[in-house]
Amino acid sequence: MSILDVGFLLIVFSSLIPSLSSQLCSAPSSFPSNPTFSTCNDLPTLSSSLHWTYDAENATLFFAFTAPPAGEAGWVSWAINPTGVGMLGSQTLIAYRHDDGKMGVQTFNITDYAIKPSPIDFATADLAADFVGGVMRIYGKMFLTKGTTVVNQVWQVGAAVSNRIPVKHEFTPANMNSKGKLDLIRGQSIVTLDSTTRNRNIHGILNAVSWGILLPIGAIFARYLKIFRSADPAWFYVHVACQTIGYGVGVAGWSTGLKLGSKSKGIRYTDHRYIGITLFALGTLQIFALLLRPNKDHKYRFYWNIYHHSIGYTVIVLGIINVFKGLSILDPGNQWKLSYIIFLCAYGAIALLLEVVTWIVVLRRKSHKSTKLYDGSNPSNA
């Protein structure tokens, strides 16, 4: 298994594992009118749980959804999606504190990302909400289609409400994986990895490895190994190999980014997107520059070197910036950002050490050459 596979599995695995300390169903719960539920599932994300009893004969679902909102003035939602597995198409119940300070439940039939209150496809009764001990709860009855045994459920939390409309939630792995299937008969909540989240993780790892790691390492080979005569021309081939592989991996990551963008019409990461496009364009120019590289004694080689070095260092700086922007978007955990910072610190320390060594070698060579001339190697001294 490659390092990419390991990194990918660690990110996905950490995003899917529920907190062991958050066993909500095992904690004592009491609801208004003292209803009792036959089943309770701790949902795997957002510290949420679902209590329910299903009357299969009448297709009536008695439920109570609980989750802490992302902010004191936030909201929580629970939905059944009869047409898909994500947000679009969800018949949603959203609880938040209304203008009068009381908790309430509003229905939303989510047909696009510009949500607004609207009737849902399922009849409901006795809908209510409360906010107790930092946890919001939605409870009531929902009348499903006769013969229903398995439904797609979606749940979410947000930090604020504006003009009675929930403000957009975060896009962390926990938020993006808050969906799955609910088997009403067997009493099971089944969550599968969302393909969008998987692609986001692949996109992040490919680009971090290429623009953020391989290309800076390749630049070190070109900058510092060529000063040693014994490393010529090996340093050149190592540099080309490293940069070419990095570019190839980066193009794969860039392609996954385009695919993600086409599927996320309502989500925009403008800076991250524009930097990514710039990196792809500059990286492609560097590949063409390699093919058009003049000989060492060519009159245009000096200008080619200026172009190549300027574009190369620009790509490295933009790549590092975009890795941090990507980490902020994915939010895989502080340990990943810390690991990358440690890599950059080690990279910087090695570069600084090699820079010192390079200047020592260069100055010694100049001194040795001057000494030889002074000792009579110059014909004018004969």
CSV table of C-alpha atoms in Angstrom, one decimal, residues 85-323:
chain,number,residue,atom,x,y,z
A,85,VAL,CA,-29.2,10.3,-0.4
A,86,GLY,CA,-28.1,13.9,0.0
A,87,MET,CA,-29.6,17.3,0.8
A,88,LEU,CA,-31.4,18.0,-2.4
A,89,GLY,CA,-34.8,16.4,-2.3
A,90,SER,CA,-34.9,16.2,1.5
A,91,GLN,CA,-38.2,16.6,3.3
A,92,THR,CA,-36.7,18.5,6.2
A,93,LEU,CA,-37.6,19.5,9.7
A,94,ILE,CA,-35.5,22.4,11.1
A,95,ALA,CA,-35.6,23.5,14.7
A,96,TYR,CA,-34.3,26.9,15.9
A,97,ARG,CA,-35.2,29.6,18.4
A,98,HIS,CA,-37.8,32.0,16.9
A,99,ASP,CA,-38.0,35.8,17.2
A,100,ASP,CA,-40.1,35.4,20.4
A,101,GLY,CA,-37.4,33.3,22.0
A,102,LYS,CA,-39.4,30.1,21.8
A,103,MET,CA,-38.2,27.0,20.1
A,104,GLY,CA,-40.1,25.9,17.0
A,105,VAL,CA,-40.0,23.5,14.0
A,106,GLN,CA,-40.2,24.7,10.4
A,107,THR,CA,-40.7,22.4,7.4
A,108,PHE,CA,-38.5,22.8,4.3
A,109,ASN,CA,-38.9,20.9,1.0
A,110,ILE,CA,-35.3,21.4,-0.2
A,111,THR,CA,-35.3,21.5,-4.0
A,112,ASP,CA,-32.2,23.7,-4.4
A,113,TYR,CA,-29.5,25.3,-2.2
A,114,ALA,CA,-31.5,28.6,-1.7
A,115,ILE,CA,-33.8,27.1,0.9
A,116,LYS,CA,-37.1,28.6,2.1
A,117,PRO,CA,-39.9,27.4,4.3
A,118,SER,CA,-42.3,25.2,2.4
A,119,PRO,CA,-44.7,22.2,3.0
A,120,ILE,CA,-43.1,18.8,2.8
A,121,ASP,CA,-44.3,15.7,1.0
A,122,PHE,CA,-45.1,13.8,4.2
A,123,ALA,CA,-47.9,14.7,6.6
A,124,THR,CA,-46.8,15.4,10.2
A,125,ALA,CA,-48.3,15.9,13.6
A,126,ASP,CA,-47.4,17.1,17.0
A,127,LEU,CA,-44.2,18.7,15.8
A,128,ALA,CA,-42.3,20.4,18.6
A,129,ALA,CA,-38.7,21.3,19.7
A,130,ASP,CA,-36.8,22.3,22.8
A,131,PHE,CA,-33.3,23.3,23.8
A,132,VAL,CA,-32.1,21.5,26.9
A,133,GLY,CA,-28.6,21.3,28.2
A,134,GLY,CA,-27.0,22.5,25.0
A,135,VAL,CA,-28.9,20.0,22.9
A,136,MET,CA,-31.8,20.8,20.5
A,137,ARG,CA,-34.5,18.2,20.1
A,138,ILE,CA,-37.1,17.7,17.4
A,139,TYR,CA,-40.0,15.3,18.0
A,140,GLY,CA,-43.3,14.4,16.5
A,141,LYS,CA,-45.0,12.1,14.1
A,142,MET,CA,-44.4,11.6,10.4
A,143,PHE,CA,-46.8,9.7,8.1
A,144,LEU,CA,-44.9,7.8,5.5
A,145,THR,CA,-46.0,5.9,2.3
A,146,LYS,CA,-47.6,2.5,3.0
A,147,GLY,CA,-45.1,-0.3,2.8
A,148,THR,CA,-42.1,1.8,3.6
A,149,THR,CA,-39.4,-0.1,5.5
A,150,VAL,CA,-36.2,1.7,4.7
A,151,VAL,CA,-35.7,5.5,4.2
A,152,ASN,CA,-32.8,7.8,3.4
A,153,GLN,CA,-32.1,10.1,6.4
A,154,VAL,CA,-30.2,13.3,6.5
A,155,TRP,CA,-29.3,15.4,9.5
A,156,GLN,CA,-27.4,18.6,10.0
A,157,VAL,CA,-26.5,21.4,12.4
A,158,GLY,CA,-25.7,25.1,11.9
A,159,ALA,CA,-24.5,28.1,13.8
A,160,ALA,CA,-27.0,30.9,13.0
A,161,VAL,CA,-30.4,31.8,11.7
A,162,SER,CA,-31.1,35.0,9.6
A,163,ASN,CA,-34.6,36.2,8.9
A,164,ARG,CA,-36.0,32.8,9.9
A,165,ILE,CA,-33.7,31.0,7.3
A,166,PRO,CA,-30.9,28.8,8.6
A,167,VAL,CA,-27.5,30.1,7.7
A,168,LYS,CA,-25.3,27.7,5.7
A,169,HIS,CA,-23.7,25.0,7.7
A,170,GLU,CA,-20.0,24.1,7.7
A,171,PHE,CA,-18.5,21.7,5.2
A,172,THR,CA,-16.3,19.5,7.4
A,173,PRO,CA,-16.2,15.8,6.9
A,174,ALA,CA,-18.7,15.4,9.8
A,175,ASN,CA,-21.2,17.7,8.1
A,176,MET,CA,-20.7,16.1,4.7
A,177,ASN,CA,-21.2,12.6,6.0
A,178,SER,CA,-24.4,13.3,8.0
A,179,LYS,CA,-26.6,11.0,6.0
A,180,GLY,CA,-27.4,7.4,5.5
A,181,LYS,CA,-30.1,4.8,5.4
A,182,LEU,CA,-32.6,4.0,8.3
A,183,ASP,CA,-34.0,0.5,8.4
A,184,LEU,CA,-37.3,1.1,10.3
A,185,ILE,CA,-38.0,-2.6,10.8
A,186,ARG,CA,-34.6,-3.9,11.9
A,187,GLY,CA,-33.8,-0.7,13.9
A,188,GLN,CA,-30.6,0.0,12.1
A,189,SER,CA,-29.0,3.3,10.9
A,190,ILE,CA,-26.5,2.6,8.1
A,191,VAL,CA,-24.1,5.2,6.9
A,192,THR,CA,-22.0,4.8,3.8
A,193,LEU,CA,-19.1,6.9,2.7
A,194,ASP,CA,-20.2,9.8,0.5
A,195,SER,CA,-18.6,9.8,-2.9
A,196,THR,CA,-18.2,13.6,-2.8
A,197,THR,CA,-16.3,13.4,0.5
A,198,ARG,CA,-14.1,10.6,-0.9
A,199,ASN,CA,-13.3,12.7,-3.9
A,200,ARG,CA,-12.5,15.7,-1.7
A,201,ASN,CA,-10.1,13.6,0.3
A,202,ILE,CA,-8.4,12.2,-2.9
A,203,HIS,CA,-8.2,15.8,-4.3
A,204,GLY,CA,-6.6,17.0,-1.1
A,205,ILE,CA,-4.0,14.3,-0.8
A,206,LEU,CA,-3.0,14.4,-4.5
A,207,ASN,CA,-2.5,18.1,-4.5
A,208,ALA,CA,-0.7,18.2,-1.1
A,209,VAL,CA,1.7,15.6,-2.2
A,210,SER,CA,2.3,17.2,-5.7
A,211,TRP,CA,2.3,21.0,-5.3
A,212,GLY,CA,3.1,21.0,-1.6
A,213,ILE,CA,5.8,18.3,-1.3
A,214,LEU,CA,7.2,16.8,-4.5
A,215,LEU,CA,7.8,20.1,-6.3
A,216,PRO,CA,9.6,21.8,-3.4
A,217,ILE,CA,11.8,18.7,-2.9
A,218,GLY,CA,12.6,18.7,-6.6
A,219,ALA,CA,13.6,22.4,-6.4
A,220,ILE,CA,16.1,21.5,-3.7
A,221,PHE,CA,17.8,18.9,-6.0
A,222,ALA,CA,18.2,21.6,-8.7
A,223,ARG,CA,19.3,24.3,-6.4
A,224,TYR,CA,21.9,22.5,-4.3
A,225,LEU,CA,23.1,19.3,-5.9
A,226,LYS,CA,24.4,20.8,-9.1
A,227,ILE,CA,27.1,22.6,-7.1
A,228,PHE,CA,28.8,19.3,-6.7
A,229,ARG,CA,30.6,18.2,-9.8
A,230,SER,CA,30.2,14.5,-9.0
A,231,ALA,CA,26.4,15.0,-9.1
A,232,ASP,CA,26.4,16.3,-12.6
A,233,PRO,CA,24.3,15.4,-14.6
A,234,ALA,CA,22.5,13.1,-12.1
A,235,TRP,CA,21.0,16.2,-10.3
A,236,PHE,CA,19.3,17.2,-13.5
A,237,TYR,CA,17.6,13.9,-14.1
A,238,VAL,CA,16.5,13.6,-10.5
A,239,HIS,CA,15.1,17.2,-10.7
A,240,VAL,CA,13.2,16.5,-13.9
A,241,ALA,CA,11.8,13.2,-12.6
A,242,CYS,CA,10.6,14.7,-9.3
A,243,GLN,CA,9.0,17.7,-11.0
A,244,THR,CA,7.4,15.6,-13.8
A,245,ILE,CA,5.9,13.2,-11.3
A,246,GLY,CA,4.8,16.0,-9.1
A,247,TYR,CA,3.1,17.7,-12.1
A,248,GLY,CA,1.4,14.5,-13.1
A,249,VAL,CA,0.0,13.9,-9.7
A,250,GLY,CA,-1.0,17.6,-9.5
A,251,VAL,CA,-2.9,17.3,-12.8
A,252,ALA,CA,-4.8,14.3,-11.4
A,253,GLY,CA,-5.6,16.3,-8.3
A,254,TRP,CA,-6.6,19.3,-10.4
A,255,SER,CA,-9.0,17.1,-12.4
A,256,THR,CA,-10.7,15.8,-9.3
A,257,GLY,CA,-11.1,19.5,-8.2
A,258,LEU,CA,-12.9,20.3,-11.5
A,259,LYS,CA,-15.2,17.3,-11.0
A,260,LEU,CA,-16.0,18.4,-7.5
A,261,GLY,CA,-16.7,21.9,-8.7
A,262,SER,CA,-19.1,20.7,-11.3
A,263,LYS,CA,-21.0,18.7,-8.7
A,264,SER,CA,-21.1,21.5,-6.1
A,265,LYS,CA,-23.0,24.3,-7.9
A,266,GLY,CA,-23.9,26.1,-4.6
A,267,ILE,CA,-20.4,25.9,-3.1
A,268,ARG,CA,-17.6,28.2,-4.0
A,269,TYR,CA,-14.0,28.3,-2.7
A,270,THR,CA,-13.0,31.2,-5.0
A,271,ASP,CA,-9.4,31.8,-3.8
A,272,HIS,CA,-8.6,28.1,-3.6
A,273,ARG,CA,-10.0,27.5,-7.1
A,274,TYR,CA,-8.2,30.4,-8.7
A,275,ILE,CA,-4.9,29.5,-7.2
A,276,GLY,CA,-5.4,25.9,-8.4
A,277,ILE,CA,-6.0,27.1,-11.9
A,278,THR,CA,-2.9,29.3,-11.8
A,279,LEU,CA,-0.8,26.4,-10.5
A,280,PHE,CA,-2.0,24.2,-13.4
A,281,ALA,CA,-1.2,26.9,-16.0
A,282,LEU,CA,2.2,27.7,-14.6
A,283,GLY,CA,3.1,24.0,-14.1
A,284,THR,CA,2.1,23.4,-17.7
A,285,LEU,CA,4.3,26.3,-18.9
A,286,GLN,CA,7.3,24.7,-17.0
A,287,ILE,CA,6.8,21.4,-18.8
A,288,PHE,CA,6.9,23.2,-22.2
A,289,ALA,CA,9.9,25.2,-21.0
A,290,LEU,CA,11.7,21.9,-20.4
A,291,LEU,CA,11.1,20.9,-24.0
A,292,LEU,CA,12.4,24.3,-25.2
A,293,ARG,CA,15.4,24.5,-23.0
A,294,PRO,CA,18.4,26.1,-24.8
A,295,ASN,CA,21.9,24.7,-24.6
A,296,LYS,CA,24.2,26.2,-21.9
A,297,ASP,CA,26.1,28.3,-24.3
A,298,HIS,CA,23.0,29.6,-26.2
A,299,LYS,CA,22.6,33.4,-26.1
A,300,TYR,CA,19.0,33.0,-24.8
A,301,ARG,CA,19.9,30.6,-22.0
A,302,PHE,CA,20.3,33.5,-19.5
A,303,TYR,CA,16.8,34.7,-20.1
A,304,TRP,CA,15.4,31.1,-20.0
A,305,ASN,CA,17.0,30.6,-16.6
A,306,ILE,CA,15.3,33.8,-15.3
A,307,TYR,CA,12.0,32.6,-16.6
A,308,HIS,CA,12.3,29.1,-15.3
A,309,HIS,CA,13.5,30.0,-11.9
A,310,SER,CA,10.8,32.8,-11.5
A,311,ILE,CA,7.9,30.5,-12.5
A,312,GLY,CA,9.3,27.6,-10.5
A,313,TYR,CA,9.6,29.5,-7.2
A,314,THR,CA,6.1,31.1,-7.8
A,315,VAL,CA,4.6,27.6,-8.2
A,316,ILE,CA,6.2,26.5,-5.0
A,317,VAL,CA,4.9,29.5,-3.0
A,318,LEU,CA,1.4,29.3,-4.4
A,319,GLY,CA,1.3,25.5,-3.9
A,320,ILE,CA,2.1,25.8,-0.2
A,321,ILE,CA,-0.5,28.6,0.2
A,322,ASN,CA,-3.1,26.4,-1.5
A,323,VAL,CA,-2.3,23.4,0.6
